[in-house]
Short mmCIF file of C-alpha atoms and ligand atoms in Angstrom, two decimals:
data_model
loop_
_atom_site.label_atom_id
_atom_site.label_comp_id
_atom_site.label_asym_id
_atom_site.label_seq_id
_atom_site.Cartn_x
_atom_site.Cartn_y
_atom_site.Cartn_z
CA MET O 1 17.84 15.95 6.74
CA ILE O 2 15.62 13.14 5.59
CA THR O 3 15.94 9.38 5.63
CA ALA O 4 15.77 7.77 2.21
CA LEU O 5 16.40 4.52 0.42
CA GLU O 6 18.60 5.23 -2.50
CA VAL O 7 19.50 3.27 -5.63
CA TYR O 8 23.05 4.11 -6.59
CA ARG O 9 24.60 3.33 -9.92
CA SER O 10 26.75 0.27 -9.81
CA LEU O 11 26.83 -1.42 -13.16
CA PRO O 12 29.07 -4.33 -12.17
CA ARG O 13 26.79 -5.13 -9.28
CA TYR O 14 23.78 -4.63 -11.46
CA VAL O 15 25.09 -7.12 -13.98
CA ALA O 16 26.08 -9.60 -11.28
CA ALA O 17 22.62 -9.38 -9.81
CA ARG O 18 21.11 -9.92 -13.21
CA ALA O 19 23.21 -12.97 -13.83
CA ILE O 20 22.59 -14.73 -10.52
CA GLY O 21 19.23 -13.23 -9.52
CA PRO O 22 17.02 -16.15 -10.40
CA ARG O 23 19.04 -18.63 -8.39
CA LEU O 24 19.56 -16.74 -5.15
CA PRO O 25 16.74 -16.26 -2.66
CA GLY O 26 16.97 -13.04 -0.60
CA LEU O 27 19.09 -11.42 -3.29
CA LEU O 28 16.99 -8.26 -3.41
CA ALA O 29 17.85 -7.43 0.13
CA GLY O 30 21.27 -9.02 0.17
CA PRO O 31 24.74 -7.47 -0.22
CA LEU O 32 24.37 -7.17 -4.00
CA ALA O 33 21.22 -5.05 -3.96
CA PRO O 34 22.01 -1.62 -5.40
CA LEU O 35 20.04 0.02 -2.58
CA ARG O 36 21.16 1.72 0.65
CA LEU O 37 19.57 3.65 3.48
CA VAL O 38 20.90 7.21 3.65
CA HIS O 39 20.39 10.39 5.63
CA ARG O 40 20.59 13.30 3.34
CA ASP O 41 19.14 16.65 2.45
CA GLY O 42 15.68 16.65 0.96
CA PRO O 43 15.46 17.05 -2.84
CA ARG O 44 16.27 20.51 -4.25
CA HIS O 45 13.13 22.54 -5.15
CA PRO O 46 13.06 22.63 -8.97
CA GLY O 47 11.16 25.92 -9.22
CA ASP O 48 7.69 27.34 -9.80
CA GLY O 49 4.83 24.89 -9.67
CA TRP O 50 6.65 22.39 -7.47
CA VAL O 51 5.79 21.45 -3.90
CA ARG O 52 7.44 19.37 -1.24
CA VAL O 53 5.51 16.23 -0.27
CA ARG O 54 5.98 14.17 2.82
CA PRO O 55 5.04 10.57 1.96
CA ARG O 56 2.73 8.79 4.37
CA LEU O 57 2.58 5.36 2.77
CA SER O 58 4.53 4.29 -0.31
CA GLY O 59 3.97 0.97 -2.06
CA ILE O 60 6.48 -1.52 -3.37
CA CYS O 61 5.70 -2.33 -6.97
CA GLY O 62 6.74 -5.30 -9.06
CA SER O 63 8.65 -2.94 -11.33
CA ASP O 64 10.68 -1.77 -8.27
CA LEU O 65 11.58 -5.36 -7.48
CA ALA O 66 12.52 -6.05 -11.09
CA THR O 67 14.72 -2.94 -11.13
CA LEU O 68 16.44 -3.84 -7.88
CA SER O 69 17.14 -7.39 -8.89
CA GLY O 70 18.43 -6.36 -12.31
CA HIS O 71 15.60 -8.06 -14.16
CA THR O 72 14.58 -5.09 -16.23
CA SER O 73 15.90 -4.55 -19.74
CA LEU O 74 18.99 -2.38 -20.23
CA TYR O 75 16.58 -0.38 -22.46
CA PHE O 76 15.71 1.58 -19.33
CA THR O 77 19.18 2.77 -18.47
CA PRO O 78 18.92 6.14 -20.32
CA LEU O 79 15.47 6.75 -18.82
CA VAL O 80 16.65 6.98 -15.19
CA SER O 81 19.13 9.18 -13.39
CA MET O 82 21.32 8.08 -10.46
CA PRO O 83 21.17 8.04 -7.58
CA PHE O 84 17.37 7.86 -7.28
CA VAL O 85 14.95 7.17 -4.51
CA PRO O 86 12.38 4.57 -5.60
CA GLY O 87 8.72 4.75 -4.77
CA HIS O 88 6.03 5.88 -7.21
CA GLU O 89 2.94 4.59 -5.40
CA VAL O 90 2.60 7.41 -2.94
CA VAL O 91 0.02 8.95 -0.65
CA GLY O 92 1.50 11.91 1.14
CA GLU O 93 0.99 15.35 2.57
CA THR O 94 1.96 18.60 0.81
CA LEU O 95 4.27 20.97 2.64
CA ASP O 96 3.78 23.90 0.25
CA GLU O 97 0.81 25.51 -1.35
CA ALA O 98 -0.13 24.84 -5.00
CA PRO O 99 -2.99 26.42 -6.92
CA GLY O 100 -6.15 25.03 -5.37
CA ILE O 101 -4.22 22.75 -3.07
CA PRO O 102 -3.36 24.26 0.36
CA ALA O 103 -0.29 23.09 2.25
CA GLY O 104 -1.13 20.12 4.41
CA SER O 105 -3.34 18.46 1.85
CA ARG O 106 -3.36 14.73 1.47
CA VAL O 107 -2.43 13.80 -2.10
CA VAL O 108 -1.61 10.95 -4.40
CA ILE O 109 0.94 11.45 -7.16
CA ASP O 110 0.75 10.64 -10.85
CA PRO O 111 4.39 9.72 -11.15
CA VAL O 112 5.00 10.33 -14.89
CA LEU O 113 7.41 13.25 -15.34
CA GLY O 114 6.15 14.71 -18.61
CA CYS O 115 6.43 18.12 -20.28
CA ASP O 116 4.55 20.09 -17.65
CA ALA O 117 6.81 18.88 -14.88
CA ARG O 118 9.89 19.48 -17.03
CA GLY O 119 9.02 23.08 -17.79
CA LEU O 120 8.62 22.42 -21.51
CA ASP O 121 6.00 23.24 -24.09
CA ARG O 122 3.82 20.18 -24.30
CA CYS O 123 4.63 17.46 -26.79
CA ALA O 124 1.71 16.08 -28.81
CA ALA O 125 1.13 13.25 -26.35
CA CYS O 126 1.06 15.45 -23.26
CA GLU O 127 -1.24 17.89 -25.09
CA ALA O 128 -3.58 14.97 -25.77
CA GLY O 129 -3.66 13.97 -22.01
CA GLN O 130 -1.41 10.98 -22.68
CA ARG O 131 1.49 11.96 -20.50
CA ASN O 132 2.53 8.33 -20.25
CA ARG O 133 3.55 8.68 -23.92
CA CYS O 134 5.59 11.83 -23.40
CA ASP O 135 8.68 12.00 -25.65
CA ARG O 136 10.57 14.41 -23.44
CA ILE O 137 11.09 12.43 -20.28
CA THR O 138 14.88 12.87 -20.46
CA VAL O 139 15.05 16.62 -21.13
CA GLY O 140 13.99 19.97 -19.63
CA HIS O 141 15.04 21.27 -16.23
CA LEU O 142 14.94 17.85 -14.57
CA SER O 143 17.41 14.99 -14.90
CA PRO O 144 16.24 12.04 -17.03
CA GLY O 145 13.60 9.95 -15.30
CA LEU O 146 10.46 8.40 -16.71
CA GLN O 147 8.74 8.76 -13.34
CA THR O 148 9.02 10.05 -9.82
CA GLY O 149 10.88 7.14 -8.22
CA TYR O 150 13.41 6.92 -11.11
CA CYS O 151 14.67 10.50 -11.28
CA ALA O 152 17.63 11.80 -9.27
CA ASP O 153 16.09 15.28 -8.79
CA THR O 154 12.59 14.57 -7.48
CA GLY O 155 13.18 12.08 -4.70
CA GLY O 156 10.76 9.27 -4.39
CA GLY O 157 8.23 7.65 -2.12
CA TRP O 158 10.73 5.52 -0.14
CA SER O 159 11.84 8.55 1.83
CA GLY O 160 10.79 11.25 4.23
CA GLN O 161 10.38 13.86 1.48
CA LEU O 162 10.03 14.26 -2.27
CA VAL O 163 9.16 17.10 -4.60
CA ALA O 164 6.24 16.89 -7.07
CA HIS O 165 4.96 19.15 -9.80
CA GLN O 166 1.43 20.51 -9.23
CA SER O 167 0.35 18.73 -12.42
CA GLN O 168 1.16 15.41 -10.72
CA LEU O 169 -1.00 16.00 -7.61
CA HIS O 170 -4.46 14.59 -6.99
CA VAL O 171 -6.14 15.49 -3.69
CA VAL O 172 -7.40 12.55 -1.68
CA PRO O 173 -10.90 12.85 -0.25
CA GLU O 174 -10.93 12.92 3.52
CA GLU O 175 -12.94 9.71 3.82
CA LEU O 176 -10.38 7.69 1.80
CA PRO O 177 -7.94 6.18 4.29
CA ASP O 178 -4.19 6.07 3.54
CA GLU O 179 -4.34 2.30 3.16
CA ARG O 180 -6.67 2.66 0.18
CA ALA O 181 -5.14 5.87 -1.18
CA VAL O 182 -1.79 4.17 -1.60
CA LEU O 183 -3.52 1.83 -4.07
CA VAL O 184 -4.72 4.70 -6.29
CA GLU O 185 -1.64 4.74 -8.54
CA PRO O 186 -1.62 0.98 -9.25
CA LEU O 187 -5.40 1.20 -9.68
CA ALA O 188 -5.02 4.04 -12.21
CA CYS O 189 -2.56 1.80 -14.08
CA ALA O 190 -5.06 -1.09 -13.98
CA ILE O 191 -7.81 1.17 -15.32
CA HIS O 192 -5.48 2.13 -18.16
CA ILE O 193 -4.77 -1.55 -18.84
CA ALA O 194 -8.47 -2.29 -18.91
CA ARG O 195 -9.04 0.55 -21.38
CA ARG O 196 -6.16 -0.62 -23.55
CA ALA O 197 -7.82 -4.04 -23.65
CA GLY O 198 -10.50 -2.41 -25.78
CA LEU O 199 -13.11 -5.05 -25.03
CA THR O 200 -16.49 -4.73 -26.67
CA ASP O 201 -19.79 -6.08 -25.35
CA GLY O 202 -19.41 -9.42 -23.66
CA GLY O 203 -15.83 -9.91 -24.94
CA SER O 204 -13.75 -12.53 -23.23
CA ALA O 205 -10.53 -11.75 -21.35
CA LEU O 206 -7.73 -13.63 -19.79
CA VAL O 207 -5.58 -12.00 -17.09
CA VAL O 208 -2.29 -13.80 -16.67
CA GLY O 209 -1.04 -13.12 -13.12
CA ALA O 210 -2.83 -12.29 -9.84
CA GLY O 211 -0.40 -9.97 -8.16
CA ALA O 212 -1.67 -6.49 -7.40
CA VAL O 213 -1.58 -5.51 -11.09
CA GLY O 214 -3.50 -8.53 -12.29
CA LEU O 215 -6.07 -8.39 -9.51
CA LEU O 216 -6.74 -4.65 -9.94
CA THR O 217 -6.97 -5.20 -13.71
CA ALA O 218 -9.62 -7.86 -13.14
CA LEU O 219 -11.48 -5.40 -10.96
CA ALA O 220 -11.20 -2.61 -13.54
CA LEU O 221 -12.36 -4.93 -16.34
CA ARG O 222 -15.43 -5.88 -14.33
CA GLU O 223 -16.28 -2.44 -13.05
CA LEU O 224 -15.48 -0.25 -16.05
CA THR O 225 -15.67 -2.30 -19.22
CA PRO O 226 -18.37 -4.47 -20.88
CA ALA O 227 -16.17 -7.55 -20.45
CA GLY O 228 -18.03 -10.91 -20.43
CA HIS O 229 -16.12 -13.94 -19.23
CA VAL O 230 -12.96 -12.97 -17.35
CA THR O 231 -10.47 -15.68 -16.48
CA VAL O 232 -7.67 -14.92 -14.04
CA VAL O 233 -4.53 -17.07 -13.72
CA ALA O 234 -3.55 -17.28 -10.07
CA LYS O 235 -0.83 -19.32 -8.34
CA TYR O 236 -1.89 -18.96 -4.72
CA GLY O 237 -5.06 -19.33 -2.70
CA LYS O 238 -5.34 -15.75 -1.47
CA GLN O 239 -4.87 -14.47 -4.97
CA ALA O 240 -7.63 -16.74 -6.23
CA GLU O 241 -9.94 -15.59 -3.45
CA LEU O 242 -9.35 -11.93 -4.27
CA ALA O 243 -9.71 -12.49 -8.01
CA ARG O 244 -13.16 -13.95 -7.42
CA ARG O 245 -14.11 -11.09 -5.13
CA PHE O 246 -12.99 -8.63 -7.81
CA GLY O 247 -15.27 -10.20 -10.38
CA ALA O 248 -13.34 -13.01 -12.15
CA SER O 249 -15.71 -15.52 -13.81
CA ASP O 250 -13.08 -18.21 -13.55
CA VAL O 251 -9.78 -18.61 -11.66
CA VAL O 252 -7.23 -21.17 -12.89
CA SER O 253 -3.75 -22.29 -11.98
CA PRO O 254 -0.92 -21.62 -14.49
CA SER O 255 -0.78 -25.28 -15.56
CA ASP O 256 -4.54 -25.33 -16.37
CA VAL O 257 -4.85 -22.15 -18.46
CA ALA O 258 -4.92 -23.67 -21.94
CA LYS O 259 -7.42 -26.31 -20.78
CA ALA O 260 -9.69 -23.77 -19.13
CA VAL O 261 -9.66 -21.30 -22.00
CA ARG O 262 -10.16 -24.08 -24.48
CA ARG O 263 -13.27 -25.03 -22.56
CA SER O 264 -14.74 -21.55 -22.09
CA THR O 265 -14.09 -20.46 -25.71
CA ARG O 266 -14.51 -23.84 -27.44
CA ALA O 267 -11.05 -23.56 -28.94
CA LEU O 268 -8.86 -26.30 -30.25
CA ARG O 269 -5.80 -27.09 -28.09
CA LEU O 270 -2.51 -28.11 -29.67
CA GLU O 271 0.61 -29.50 -28.09
CA PRO O 272 3.89 -28.49 -29.72
CA GLU O 273 6.94 -30.76 -29.42
CA ARG O 274 8.31 -28.39 -26.82
CA GLY O 275 6.89 -25.52 -24.83
CA GLN O 276 3.36 -24.57 -23.67
CA ALA O 277 0.20 -25.81 -25.35
CA TYR O 278 -1.56 -23.26 -27.47
CA LEU O 279 -5.02 -22.66 -28.87
CA LEU O 280 -6.66 -22.25 -32.26
CA GLY O 281 -9.44 -20.02 -31.01
CA GLY O 282 -9.21 -18.42 -27.58
CA VAL O 283 -10.00 -15.25 -25.70
CA ASP O 284 -10.66 -11.90 -27.39
CA VAL O 285 -8.02 -10.24 -25.20
CA ALA O 286 -5.20 -11.80 -23.18
CA ILE O 287 -3.49 -9.50 -20.68
CA ASP O 288 -0.05 -10.27 -19.34
CA ALA O 289 0.17 -8.79 -15.82
CA VAL O 290 3.50 -10.34 -14.88
CA GLY O 291 6.13 -9.73 -17.53
CA SER O 292 7.92 -13.06 -17.38
CA ARG O 293 8.73 -15.07 -20.45
CA ALA O 294 6.25 -17.72 -19.37
CA SER O 295 3.43 -15.31 -18.67
CA ILE O 296 3.75 -13.50 -21.99
CA ASP O 297 3.95 -16.85 -23.68
CA THR O 298 0.65 -17.87 -22.09
CA ALA O 299 -1.00 -14.65 -23.20
CA LEU O 300 0.23 -15.02 -26.78
CA ARG O 301 -0.84 -18.64 -26.97
CA THR O 302 -4.40 -18.19 -25.65
CA ALA O 303 -5.59 -15.16 -27.60
CA LYS O 304 -7.77 -15.91 -30.61
CA ALA O 305 -6.64 -15.13 -34.16
CA GLY O 306 -7.05 -11.40 -34.76
CA GLY O 307 -7.33 -10.89 -31.00
CA ARG O 308 -5.35 -8.65 -28.74
CA VAL O 309 -2.51 -9.21 -26.30
CA VAL O 310 -1.88 -6.49 -23.78
CA LEU O 311 1.57 -6.29 -22.22
CA ALA O 312 1.07 -4.79 -18.78
CA GLY O 313 4.11 -6.12 -16.98
CA VAL O 314 7.69 -5.03 -17.50
CA PRO O 315 8.57 -7.61 -20.19
CA GLY O 316 11.26 -10.24 -19.72
CA ASP O 317 13.68 -11.47 -22.36
CA GLY O 318 13.37 -14.20 -24.90
CA VAL O 319 9.67 -14.32 -25.75
CA ASP O 320 8.56 -16.53 -28.65
CA MET O 321 6.62 -14.15 -30.89
CA THR O 322 5.42 -16.83 -33.30
CA PRO O 323 1.74 -16.55 -32.28
CA ALA O 324 1.71 -12.76 -32.85
CA TRP O 325 2.69 -13.39 -36.46
CA PHE O 326 0.73 -16.59 -37.13
CA ARG O 327 -2.47 -15.51 -35.38
CA GLU O 328 -2.23 -11.87 -36.55
CA LEU O 329 -2.46 -10.62 -32.95
CA ASP O 330 -2.55 -6.98 -32.04
CA VAL O 331 0.15 -6.58 -29.41
CA THR O 332 -0.66 -3.58 -27.26
CA GLY O 333 1.45 -1.98 -24.56
CA ALA O 334 -0.05 -0.52 -21.39
CA TYR O 335 2.32 1.75 -19.49
CA ALA O 336 1.39 3.88 -16.47
CA SER O 337 -1.91 5.74 -16.97
CA ALA O 338 -3.47 8.47 -19.04
CA GLY O 339 -6.52 10.73 -19.28
CA ASP O 340 -8.76 10.74 -16.25
CA ALA O 341 -7.59 7.34 -14.90
CA PHE O 342 -6.48 8.88 -11.57
CA ASP O 343 -9.87 10.52 -10.99
CA VAL O 344 -11.63 7.25 -11.78
CA ALA O 345 -9.17 5.37 -9.56
CA ILE O 346 -9.84 7.64 -6.59
CA LYS O 347 -13.54 6.95 -6.93
CA LEU O 348 -13.04 3.22 -7.41
CA ALA O 349 -10.61 3.02 -4.46
CA ALA O 350 -13.40 4.32 -2.22
CA GLU O 351 -15.99 1.80 -3.42
CA ALA O 352 -14.22 -1.42 -4.27
CA PRO O 353 -13.62 -4.28 -1.75
CA LEU O 354 -9.88 -3.46 -1.38
CA ASP O 355 -9.53 -3.97 2.33
CA ASP O 356 -7.33 -7.03 2.17
CA LEU O 357 -5.01 -5.78 -0.53
CA LEU O 358 -2.45 -3.83 1.46
CA GLY O 359 -1.03 -6.51 3.71
CA VAL O 360 1.62 -4.82 5.74
CA ALA O 361 3.61 -1.57 5.95
CA TYR O 362 7.24 -1.46 7.19
CA PRO O 363 9.32 1.45 8.44
CA LEU O 364 12.14 2.36 6.06
CA ASP O 365 14.91 0.91 8.29
CA ARG O 366 13.38 -2.52 7.89
CA TRP O 367 13.70 -2.31 4.11
CA ARG O 368 15.43 -5.69 3.73
CA GLU O 369 12.47 -7.42 5.39
CA ALA O 370 10.01 -5.32 3.41
CA LEU O 371 11.57 -6.21 0.04
CA ASP O 372 11.85 -9.90 0.88
CA HIS O 373 8.18 -9.83 1.98
CA ALA O 374 7.09 -8.09 -1.25
CA HIS O 375 9.10 -10.53 -3.31
CA ASP O 376 7.36 -13.46 -1.66
CA GLY O 377 4.05 -11.64 -1.31
CA GLY O 378 2.06 -13.99 -3.60
CA ARG O 379 3.03 -17.08 -1.68
CA LEU O 380 2.55 -15.36 1.70
CA GLY O 381 -0.87 -14.02 0.74
CA THR O 382 0.29 -10.36 0.89
CA LEU O 383 -0.72 -8.62 -2.31
CA LYS O 384 0.83 -5.27 -1.54
CA VAL O 385 3.62 -4.31 0.79
CA ALA O 386 4.31 -0.67 1.55
CA PHE O 387 6.62 1.55 3.56
CA ASP O 388 5.06 3.49 6.40
CA LEU O 389 6.59 6.97 6.67
CA ARG O 390 4.02 8.38 9.07
CA ARG O 391 6.21 7.98 12.10
CA ALA O 392 9.48 8.83 10.38
CA SER O 393 11.26 12.15 10.71
ZN1 ZN A 1 5.41 15.46 -23.23
#
């Protein structure tokens, strides 16, 4: 038997949460949350090439919070299977042997459940090393589920045990502590975002949002791309401090973005009759690292004509796409990671100044507190909250 946090299908509750979510503090952890703590058997072993993994630390991601509060698009409903155990930012220990990975190894997990994990011949995307673009995430010998942490069969990081396919495993070097290793998955995503930004020499970038995704993206832009001026939009003091430490040239508050980008790019700033100011001129690449209507709006309105907007947060509803048309923007998605992003992330996790990023780790039975803390993390100066499974059974 293992202890696990489980999301169970409950559409009426889901819809209720979606309707009242924005107005109710503490909703995530309240009686409407579609989450419960259960004691159950560990996940069934799906077959050859799979190993059991005991999570050690498992992060809480913005996408988890959006899912639990009903703020993700209904688009996702056929891409998950119920009930599932959330948690896709995992450092754990293998309980079975895989080729080249003895039992008892410390690993991080690439959560995407592509063709290899599903026992299928590879689709074109998987064959090209772009598993995040896999077309077969709902078929094969596993239930639907775009990732570990959204699939009924694999279990997830918010539990005492999950199963992972050998193709998902990356061994963690001994000298990389759990507290940094748990950041490898979000860091791999940030590396992917930075690559999708496609900046050329000295190109300017705006990162809207300074949660874990935004901050790690700023770091990846600075460390791995030829980005020039990088502006980060941060709401809170601790976020601003970390953005600077990770290499931001400029940190601005949400209300000052248009002004700051106008200045740094010598753009013209216009005020429409309603809504946010926008620029004629602007940054080469604007990256939305939040996914709210306002943050996407900011990104669209501050990218230069012919520039690029990268959507890196789970997008909210009701975005005004006028600038994408009028300014001929390239709108680029960045989902999960691809290629060698995990290997690069493991290296970067060892070297980068990440010590303050993981703020606190809770045992599973304090999940209500953990989710509330993660939800208020920006304001409280906690950039990443995790579950600590090291003492759990
Ligand atoms: Zn595939």
